[in-house]
């Protein structure tokens, strides 16, 4: 175990988990218990720079990290204790509810009563010659359940939330993303709250955590989403476990909510001409090819970067791309599953991608689909880096909002605009077949392109 010897006057102290590099910088190092490494992707230790060379400051930061991780380890272990406790109770024909509510329970005075048998067995197990060894965590949890004194933590609420996500065929990536979102929402609070036991969390502490997130630079919309998700799951846990507590995440204020929403950035007609010229100049680059397929389709970068080569369909009556759930990637919403016509620069780039593909090539852009799962972060980062090298402040998402404006300016109907961008619109879904819809979408983008040429 890493240790650092600190001398303060005549006093010498040994500080666990603190190390000093030859450079003078202090680092925190804490081994992760073997039984918990699965929660950290197999990582063996936490290693953080304390960003100081001052001994006393390093000690304070080391202690803070130690307390944080000790609590985190306890929470991670506690998520499995209830499962073990329920199994233990079941082995005695006891339900995981208070003793007073047990169905068909015999008189407690009967020595053969399941509850009495359970308590006697625990006493015998932990009797060490007149004294008693501490009960195991799951045994203490079982007793708390029977006494109606169960304490629930945010980690357990999170675990229940993750278990409730039902796996749907073809939606594995969406499931991963949803699990990741839930973990991120809970983590944003657990790292700021002084305790994670629901019965000990106070509304003022949650309010302080929310204020801290805003002070740290989080957008109000992001904080609202985190708070709303955790509040909903905690509300469900309180009802499920019949806890006699109030939801501390209720009635928490987000100061200035909505006031920091930025107007969606779009390309002006002049900038649009410039960006198309730029894409053509760089069209040998796969990053530029992704941009080219975005500019006149209004697709999302993930829909293009992870697209199957076979889903770029140039041989049909209306050349188009198919945005759909595939083995390597998901789509953002159900409405995002659609066909989008290829026209203008997007059609030109699509032909280039198809011509340049090798025999047996599965994905249009293999470098971002090497593991069988689309690497959205790397693709999005590389494509945006190319775009920003010439057009500062713009992102690939700007093409979507720009296309919506271009279609509006060409007097294209709202339902057709929604169909292009993959926004929900029951009008088109109800009244048109796939072929008719593609024709209407093509007419829409052709109208926008014709207007821009005139």
Steps between C-alpha positions, in 0.01 A plus 500: 500500500647841406590717801658839555678605818410856597696688767337798671735636762576213739201298380539232231192368319455227241243584233355205311447512122723806456816490287743764387663489157863604444362819341350593838140452387269300727278217380217301655516122454239260634466134408156386388379190689497195276129437552419850369728520196220394266336837573815678377559303178765284668711796616721409798542841664392862504786736418445878506732796484430724799627799302711639782852481639397635842499219759213623719277566197585158357400332827161677502429397141617144566266468799210632291568244225532221758163582660337527156620159383436325830138617479484399133632150578244465779220606264609257229509215748163596645328462163550125526427468871124532460493221243693277740278608790182414306644160409591438865147588615350281229702202629302536825168547319500868598393775263716816463251708700467600867425217742158642585394471135624145440224278352404182683753556777454279803490633855836659579506305823524173307865381499452362149395837365709593185593837649615349829692230314670767288605705804619190691713387205660842475573498874661155477704597196649810661539371858873507573518393861275741682547778246361547155682564174345766274227375270576498128365802306224301330397352838473847652299605196264205546443597864437863401238382249322290761505784753360748246818700534649454154733774377513555124787675319516685169727222372220248558245723333738525203544122493122452495469756219758314291328166561171643380636569152364226278731377224334521160634313196701729276515775764813395692679828432199704612497292818867576564439870445202502733695314769785747458260793533351360823845443651605854404185656650549323833875562507445875461324496839686226691833680457355823645266382776647443850305174531316269261258342748155614396377547856795731576502711183344842556341720236747779582787263419346419162448872438866564583604223260289652220646845567850352492435339160392838362805670654721236338365600157226243431215628284166545675337257258759234584449548875122488452533167318723352774275618781182384327637152436630443854183646655285260296702192596514599867123555498455150361732349761316673785172353374643153428669460838221686684750732667357753741707789368451799269678518167794740561527562124152656488447877488863580422557823306724535195594866483458662159372182337479547124672840502828359367349328195699603195344567162573221256788605274429472126700568184409813306447457122851635440652270762313204354662561161838526671461184706391300194807622311716406798351148512569450129860614545549245779280227353778238504479509880240275663422779748412728209288224347297478821450878486393470136237240585368724778472830317199423275337217699458653847615169650677467834875432500443164671253398230765561233820392677354161587304439180526167317628530145188312383283772657632754250263407219586664169332245273142568612261730315574763764861477622492507878655394829330281759529608863413203716603287798788271404728260686772764530291797605165625618298802398397779733120469479236281339421784257868495400445173313441636151612528137657826390542593130845587369533821301748779440841459659384207714420298186839586349684389814288184531613395151861563600465285812347211306758513221787507749374201702692173486351158429317358800505831688220503757504855632523823304763621749678192641750696714224588748342154504800273560364319805153438361368797695501853362747729680284810504728711722809456280306553178319807628822649637694450176223633274439804719875569516514519120194726486632735769839527333329734253168590663555590865215433742305274264421131555354226284163555670483844340432332165169361634368836612633668187316250279178557696535875435583440133188288456284758679635776276402288198143474638531127569227366728583439870420127480755458220762690702432270795532198273840617383640560845348194667270700724170338595215589266197273485370679189757355265500160670124466466440628148798393287676178407879475485528579128259793512675638806841482332363683197357775720825536692696518175268769369561693821880495482494564125289812567757620756792435263322672208427805715867522605617485137264774382 
